C-alpha positions as a Markdown table, in Angstrom:
| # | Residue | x | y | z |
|---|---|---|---|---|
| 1 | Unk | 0.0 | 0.0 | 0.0 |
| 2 | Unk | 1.5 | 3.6 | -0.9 |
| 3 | Unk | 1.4 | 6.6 | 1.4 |
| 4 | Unk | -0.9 | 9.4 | -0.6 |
| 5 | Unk | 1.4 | 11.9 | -2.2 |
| 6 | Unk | -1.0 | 14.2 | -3.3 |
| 7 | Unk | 2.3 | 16.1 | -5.1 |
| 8 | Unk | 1.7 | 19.4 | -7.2 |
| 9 | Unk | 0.1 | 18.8 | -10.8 |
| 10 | Unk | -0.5 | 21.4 | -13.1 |
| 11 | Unk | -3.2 | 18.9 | -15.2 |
| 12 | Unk | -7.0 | 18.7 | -14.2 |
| 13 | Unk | -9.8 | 16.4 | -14.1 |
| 14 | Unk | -13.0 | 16.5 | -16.0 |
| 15 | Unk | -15.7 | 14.8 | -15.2 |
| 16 | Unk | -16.9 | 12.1 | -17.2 |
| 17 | Unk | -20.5 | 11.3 | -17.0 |
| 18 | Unk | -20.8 | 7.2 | -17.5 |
| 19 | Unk | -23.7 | 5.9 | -19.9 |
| 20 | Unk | -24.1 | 2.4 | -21.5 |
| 21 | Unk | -21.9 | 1.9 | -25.0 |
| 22 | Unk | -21.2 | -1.0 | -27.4 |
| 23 | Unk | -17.0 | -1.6 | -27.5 |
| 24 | Unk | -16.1 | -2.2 | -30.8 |
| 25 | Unk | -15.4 | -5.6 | -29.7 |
| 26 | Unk | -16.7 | -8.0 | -27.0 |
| 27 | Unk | -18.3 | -11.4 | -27.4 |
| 28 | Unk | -22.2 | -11.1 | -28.9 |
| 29 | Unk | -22.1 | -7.7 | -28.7 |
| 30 | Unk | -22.1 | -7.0 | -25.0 |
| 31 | Unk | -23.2 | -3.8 | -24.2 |
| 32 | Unk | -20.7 | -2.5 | -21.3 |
| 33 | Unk | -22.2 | 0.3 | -18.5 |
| 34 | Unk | -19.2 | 2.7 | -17.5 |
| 35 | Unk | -20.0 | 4.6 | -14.4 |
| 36 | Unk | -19.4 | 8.2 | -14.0 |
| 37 | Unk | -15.5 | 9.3 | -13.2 |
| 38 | Unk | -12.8 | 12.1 | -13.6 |
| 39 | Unk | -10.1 | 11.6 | -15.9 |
| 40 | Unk | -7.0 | 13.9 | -16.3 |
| 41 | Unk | -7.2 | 15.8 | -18.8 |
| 42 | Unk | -3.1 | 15.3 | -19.9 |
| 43 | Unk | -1.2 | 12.3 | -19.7 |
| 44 | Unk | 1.6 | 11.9 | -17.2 |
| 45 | Unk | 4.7 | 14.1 | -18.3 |
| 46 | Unk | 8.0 | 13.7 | -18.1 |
| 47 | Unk | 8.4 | 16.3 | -15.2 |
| 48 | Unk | 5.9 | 14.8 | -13.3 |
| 49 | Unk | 7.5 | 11.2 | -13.3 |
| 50 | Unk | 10.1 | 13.2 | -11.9 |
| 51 | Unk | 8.7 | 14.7 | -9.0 |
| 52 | Unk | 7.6 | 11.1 | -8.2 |
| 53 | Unk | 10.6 | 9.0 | -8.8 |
| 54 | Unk | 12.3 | 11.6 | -6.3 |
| 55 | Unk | 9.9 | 11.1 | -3.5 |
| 56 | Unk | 9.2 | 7.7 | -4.1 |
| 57 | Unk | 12.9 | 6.3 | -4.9 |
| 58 | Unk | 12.3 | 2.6 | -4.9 |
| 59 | Unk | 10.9 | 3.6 | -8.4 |
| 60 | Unk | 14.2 | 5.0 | -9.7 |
| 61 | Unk | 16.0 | 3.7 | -12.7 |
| 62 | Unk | 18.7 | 1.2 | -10.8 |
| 63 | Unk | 16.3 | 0.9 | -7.8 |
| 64 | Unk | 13.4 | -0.8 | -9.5 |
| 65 | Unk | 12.6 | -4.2 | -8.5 |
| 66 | Unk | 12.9 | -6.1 | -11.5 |
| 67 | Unk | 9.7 | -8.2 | -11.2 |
| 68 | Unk | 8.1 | -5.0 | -11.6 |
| 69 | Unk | 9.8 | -3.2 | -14.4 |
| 70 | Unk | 12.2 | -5.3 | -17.6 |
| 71 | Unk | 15.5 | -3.2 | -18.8 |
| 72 | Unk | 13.6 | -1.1 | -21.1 |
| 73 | Unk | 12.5 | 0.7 | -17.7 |
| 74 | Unk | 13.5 | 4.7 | -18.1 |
| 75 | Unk | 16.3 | 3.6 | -20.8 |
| 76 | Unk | 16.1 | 7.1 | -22.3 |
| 77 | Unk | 17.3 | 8.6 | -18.7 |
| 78 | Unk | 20.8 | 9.3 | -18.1 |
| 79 | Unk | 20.5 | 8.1 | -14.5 |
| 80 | Unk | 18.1 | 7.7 | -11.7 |
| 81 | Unk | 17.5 | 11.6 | -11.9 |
| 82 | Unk | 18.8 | 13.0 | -14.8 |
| 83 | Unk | 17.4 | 13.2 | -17.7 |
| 84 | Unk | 19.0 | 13.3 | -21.4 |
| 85 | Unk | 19.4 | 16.8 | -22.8 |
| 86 | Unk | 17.2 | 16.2 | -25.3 |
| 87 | Unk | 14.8 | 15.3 | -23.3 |
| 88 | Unk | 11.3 | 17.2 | -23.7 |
| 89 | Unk | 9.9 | 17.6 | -20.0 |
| 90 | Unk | 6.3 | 18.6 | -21.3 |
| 91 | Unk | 5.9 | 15.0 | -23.4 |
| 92 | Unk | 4.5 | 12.4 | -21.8 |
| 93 | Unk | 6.5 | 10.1 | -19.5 |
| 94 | Unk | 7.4 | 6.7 | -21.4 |
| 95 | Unk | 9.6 | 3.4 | -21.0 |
| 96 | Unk | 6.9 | 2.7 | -18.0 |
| 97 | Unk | 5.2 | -0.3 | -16.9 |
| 98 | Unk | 1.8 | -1.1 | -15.7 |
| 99 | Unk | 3.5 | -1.5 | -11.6 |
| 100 | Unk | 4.9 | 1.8 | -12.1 |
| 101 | Unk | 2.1 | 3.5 | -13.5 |
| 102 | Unk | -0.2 | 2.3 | -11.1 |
| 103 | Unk | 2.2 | 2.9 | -8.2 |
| 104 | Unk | 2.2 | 6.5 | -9.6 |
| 105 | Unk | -1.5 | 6.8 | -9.6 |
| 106 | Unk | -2.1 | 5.1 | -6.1 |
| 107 | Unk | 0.1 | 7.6 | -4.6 |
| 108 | Unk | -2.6 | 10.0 | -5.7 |
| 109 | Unk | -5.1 | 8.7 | -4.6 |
| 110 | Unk | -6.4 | 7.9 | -8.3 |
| 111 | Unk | -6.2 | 4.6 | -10.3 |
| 112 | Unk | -5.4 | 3.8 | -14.1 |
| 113 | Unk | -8.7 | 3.9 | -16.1 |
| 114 | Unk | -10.1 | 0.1 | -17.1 |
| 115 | Unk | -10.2 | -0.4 | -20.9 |
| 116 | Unk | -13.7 | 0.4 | -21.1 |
| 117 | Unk | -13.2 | 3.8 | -19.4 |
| 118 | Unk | -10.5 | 4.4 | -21.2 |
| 119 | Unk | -12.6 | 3.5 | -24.8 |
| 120 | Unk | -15.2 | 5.3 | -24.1 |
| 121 | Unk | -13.7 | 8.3 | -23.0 |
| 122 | Unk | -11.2 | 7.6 | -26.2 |
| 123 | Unk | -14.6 | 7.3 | -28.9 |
| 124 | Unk | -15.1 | 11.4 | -28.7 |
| 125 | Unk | -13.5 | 13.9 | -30.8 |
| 126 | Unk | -13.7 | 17.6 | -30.9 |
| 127 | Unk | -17.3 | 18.1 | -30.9 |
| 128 | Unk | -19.1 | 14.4 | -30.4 |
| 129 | Unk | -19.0 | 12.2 | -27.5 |
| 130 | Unk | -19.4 | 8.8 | -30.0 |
| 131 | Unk | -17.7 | 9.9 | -33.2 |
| 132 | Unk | -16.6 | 6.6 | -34.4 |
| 133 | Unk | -18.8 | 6.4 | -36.9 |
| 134 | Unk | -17.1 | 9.7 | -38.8 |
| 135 | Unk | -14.8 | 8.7 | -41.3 |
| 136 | Unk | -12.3 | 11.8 | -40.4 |
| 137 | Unk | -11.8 | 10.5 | -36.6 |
| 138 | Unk | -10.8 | 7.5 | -37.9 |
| 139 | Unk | -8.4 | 7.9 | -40.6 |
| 140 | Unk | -7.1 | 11.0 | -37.9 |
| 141 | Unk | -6.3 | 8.6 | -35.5 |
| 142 | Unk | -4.9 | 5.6 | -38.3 |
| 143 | Unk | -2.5 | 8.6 | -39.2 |
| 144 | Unk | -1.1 | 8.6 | -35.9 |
| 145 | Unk | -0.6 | 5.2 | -35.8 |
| 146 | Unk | 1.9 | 5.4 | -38.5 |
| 147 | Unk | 3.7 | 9.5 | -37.6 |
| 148 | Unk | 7.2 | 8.6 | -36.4 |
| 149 | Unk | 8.3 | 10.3 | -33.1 |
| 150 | Unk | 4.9 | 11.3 | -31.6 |
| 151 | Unk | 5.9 | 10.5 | -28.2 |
| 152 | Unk | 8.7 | 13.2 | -28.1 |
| 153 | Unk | 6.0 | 16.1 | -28.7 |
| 154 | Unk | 4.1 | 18.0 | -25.5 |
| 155 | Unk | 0.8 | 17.4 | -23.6 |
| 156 | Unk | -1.9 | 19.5 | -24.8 |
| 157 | Unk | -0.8 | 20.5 | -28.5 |
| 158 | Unk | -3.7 | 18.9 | -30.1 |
| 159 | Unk | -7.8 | 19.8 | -29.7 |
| 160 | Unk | -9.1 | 18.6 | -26.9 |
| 161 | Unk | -12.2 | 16.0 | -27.4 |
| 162 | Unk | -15.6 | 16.7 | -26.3 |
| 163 | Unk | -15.2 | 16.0 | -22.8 |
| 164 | Unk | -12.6 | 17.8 | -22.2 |
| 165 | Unk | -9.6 | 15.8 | -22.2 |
| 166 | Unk | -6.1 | 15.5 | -24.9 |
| 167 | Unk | -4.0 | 13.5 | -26.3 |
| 168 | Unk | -6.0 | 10.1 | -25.8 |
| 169 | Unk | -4.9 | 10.1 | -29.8 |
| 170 | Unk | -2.0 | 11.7 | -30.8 |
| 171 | Unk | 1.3 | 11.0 | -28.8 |
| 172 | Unk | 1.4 | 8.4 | -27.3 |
| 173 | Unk | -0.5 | 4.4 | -26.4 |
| 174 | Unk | -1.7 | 4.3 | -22.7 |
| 175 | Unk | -1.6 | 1.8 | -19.7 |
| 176 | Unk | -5.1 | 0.8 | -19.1 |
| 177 | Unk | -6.0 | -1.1 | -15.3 |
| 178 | Unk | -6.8 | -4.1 | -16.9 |
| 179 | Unk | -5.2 | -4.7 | -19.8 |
| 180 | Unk | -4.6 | -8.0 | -19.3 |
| 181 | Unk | -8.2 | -8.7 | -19.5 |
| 182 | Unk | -8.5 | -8.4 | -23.6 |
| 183 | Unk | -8.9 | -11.5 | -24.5 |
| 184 | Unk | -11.6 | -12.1 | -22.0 |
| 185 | Unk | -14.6 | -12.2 | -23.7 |
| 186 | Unk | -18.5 | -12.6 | -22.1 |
| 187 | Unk | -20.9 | -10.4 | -20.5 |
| 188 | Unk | -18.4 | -9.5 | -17.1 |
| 189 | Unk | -15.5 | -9.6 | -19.5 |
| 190 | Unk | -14.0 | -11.8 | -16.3 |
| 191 | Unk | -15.3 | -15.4 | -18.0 |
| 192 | Unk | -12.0 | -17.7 | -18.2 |
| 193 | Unk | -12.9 | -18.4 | -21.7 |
| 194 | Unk | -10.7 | -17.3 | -24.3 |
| 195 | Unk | -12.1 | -16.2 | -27.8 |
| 196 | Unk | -9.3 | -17.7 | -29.4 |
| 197 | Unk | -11.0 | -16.3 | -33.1 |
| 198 | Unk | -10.4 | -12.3 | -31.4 |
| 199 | Unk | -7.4 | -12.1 | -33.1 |
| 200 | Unk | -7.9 | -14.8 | -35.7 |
| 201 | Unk | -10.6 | -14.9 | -39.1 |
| 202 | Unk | -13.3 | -13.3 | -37.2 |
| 203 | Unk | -11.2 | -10.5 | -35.8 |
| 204 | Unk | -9.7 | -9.7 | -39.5 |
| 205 | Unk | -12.8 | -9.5 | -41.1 |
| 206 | Unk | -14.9 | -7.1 | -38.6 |
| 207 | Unk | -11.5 | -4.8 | -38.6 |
| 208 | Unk | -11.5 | -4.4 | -42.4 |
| 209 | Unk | -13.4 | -1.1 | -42.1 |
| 210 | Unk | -11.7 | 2.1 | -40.4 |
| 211 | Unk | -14.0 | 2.4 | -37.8 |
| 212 | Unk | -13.2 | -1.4 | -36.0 |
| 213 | Unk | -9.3 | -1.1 | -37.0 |
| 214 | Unk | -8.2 | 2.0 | -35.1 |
| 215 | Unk | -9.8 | 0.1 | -32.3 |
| 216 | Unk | -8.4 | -3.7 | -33.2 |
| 217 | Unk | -4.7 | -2.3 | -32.9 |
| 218 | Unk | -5.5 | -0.7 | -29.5 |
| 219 | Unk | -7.1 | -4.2 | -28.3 |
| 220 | Unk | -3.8 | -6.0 | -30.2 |
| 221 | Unk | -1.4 | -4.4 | -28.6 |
| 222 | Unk | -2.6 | -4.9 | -25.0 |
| 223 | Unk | -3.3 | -8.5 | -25.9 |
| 224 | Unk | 0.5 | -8.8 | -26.5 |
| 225 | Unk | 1.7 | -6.9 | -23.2 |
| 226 | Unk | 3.2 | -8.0 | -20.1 |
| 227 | Unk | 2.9 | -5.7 | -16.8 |
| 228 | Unk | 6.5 | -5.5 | -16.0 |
| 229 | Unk | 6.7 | -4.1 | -20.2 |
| 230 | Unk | 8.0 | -0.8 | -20.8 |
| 231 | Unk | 7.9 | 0.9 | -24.3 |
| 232 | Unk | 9.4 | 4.1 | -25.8 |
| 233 | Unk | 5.1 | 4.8 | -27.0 |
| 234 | Unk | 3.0 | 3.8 | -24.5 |
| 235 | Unk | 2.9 | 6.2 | -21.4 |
| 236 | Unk | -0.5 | 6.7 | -19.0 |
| 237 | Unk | -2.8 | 9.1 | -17.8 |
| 238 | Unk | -4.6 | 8.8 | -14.1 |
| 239 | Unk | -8.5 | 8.2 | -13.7 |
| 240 | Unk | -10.6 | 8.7 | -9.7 |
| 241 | Unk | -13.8 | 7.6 | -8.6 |
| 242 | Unk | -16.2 | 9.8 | -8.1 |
| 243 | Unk | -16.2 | 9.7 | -4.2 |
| 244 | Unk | -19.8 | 10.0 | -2.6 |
């Protein structure tokens, strides 16, 4: 259990007002009910993983249990708290893994969103809370998938969706609380029956159109993760519940 370390941020949180949506995929079309919650409105920086690693030093560079973090872990670092000159503070924080990122947002007193937070949240652009069905967002966010170097750019450079939050597309993948969970299909999504056609025939065929593939990669990529993972393009943002 972490000690809160409610340290200074310069993001916000909106608030997210839950409703029932249809995930692109799921097992027979399982409609999922997303409960209302605050997002932050940037992902994680640089700076900000910072401030943490300093207060919190068991998550430095050499100090990292490796169970919880492989060698990828902060390679673009000099050391445990310097960081290259190069290095753009204001982009988000990268080389990461799941412990670390939810170690960061535990000490917070927040969590990382679930996938189907994190979806639903992610379906809105500029002006439409479920604009998957517009060829534009699509082929916007396909065109990100394929811009080399995104992840070296800062926070907040692109339009915010219509909730209020950036960069969900744009810069960078993102950690999600249960990532794992992908290829669990059925109406909790916690069955332990695999769909072992997700990312076979079936899958192929319903991601052939640009509204399904932005979202197959997303759902492709966590299938092939590992907690202790960290990547040079997937960094995370920090989600709380709506206390009452």
């Amino acid at each position: 259990m972490f000690q809160s370390y409610l340290f200074a941020q310069a993001k916000d949180m909106v608030l997210i007002e839950g409703s029932r949506y249809l995930p692109l995929y799921g097992r027979d079309s399982t409609v999922v009910e997303v409960k209302d919650f605050k997002m932050d409105v940037y992902p994680v920086t640089t700076k900000e993983y910072l401030q943490f690693v300093k207060a919190f030093p068991k998550w430095q560079k050499s100090n990292v249990i490796k169970l919880f973090a492989d060698k990828s872990y902060l390679s673009n670092w000099k050391n445990n708290l310097e960081l290259k000159d190069s290095t753009n503070t204001e982009s988000p924080i990268t080389y990461i893994s799941w412990f670390a990122a939810k170690a960061y947002c535990e000490c917070q007193d927040k969590r990382l969103p679930t996938i189907d937070e994190w979806e639903y949240v992610a379906m809105a652009d500029e002006t439409t809370k479920d604009a998957r069905v517009k060829k534009s967002y699509n082929q916007q966010i396909l065109a990100w998938y394929e811009a080399p170097r995104s992840n070296e750019n800062s926070i907040g450079q692109t339009p915010k969706n219509a909730w209020g939050v950036f960069d969900l597309h744009g810069l960078v993948w993102e950690w999600t609380l249960d990532f794992n969970s992908v290829l669990i299909t059925g109406e909790s999504r916690k069955d332990v029956d695999k769909d072992s056609n997700l990312f076979c025939g079936s899958a192929a065929i319903n991601a052939t159109d640009l509204m399904n593939y932005a979202a197959f990669m997303r759902y492709a990529i966590r299938g092939s993760l590992k907690a202790k993972y960290s990547m040079k393009n997937l960094g995370f943002r920090c989600v709380q519940d709506i206390k009452k």
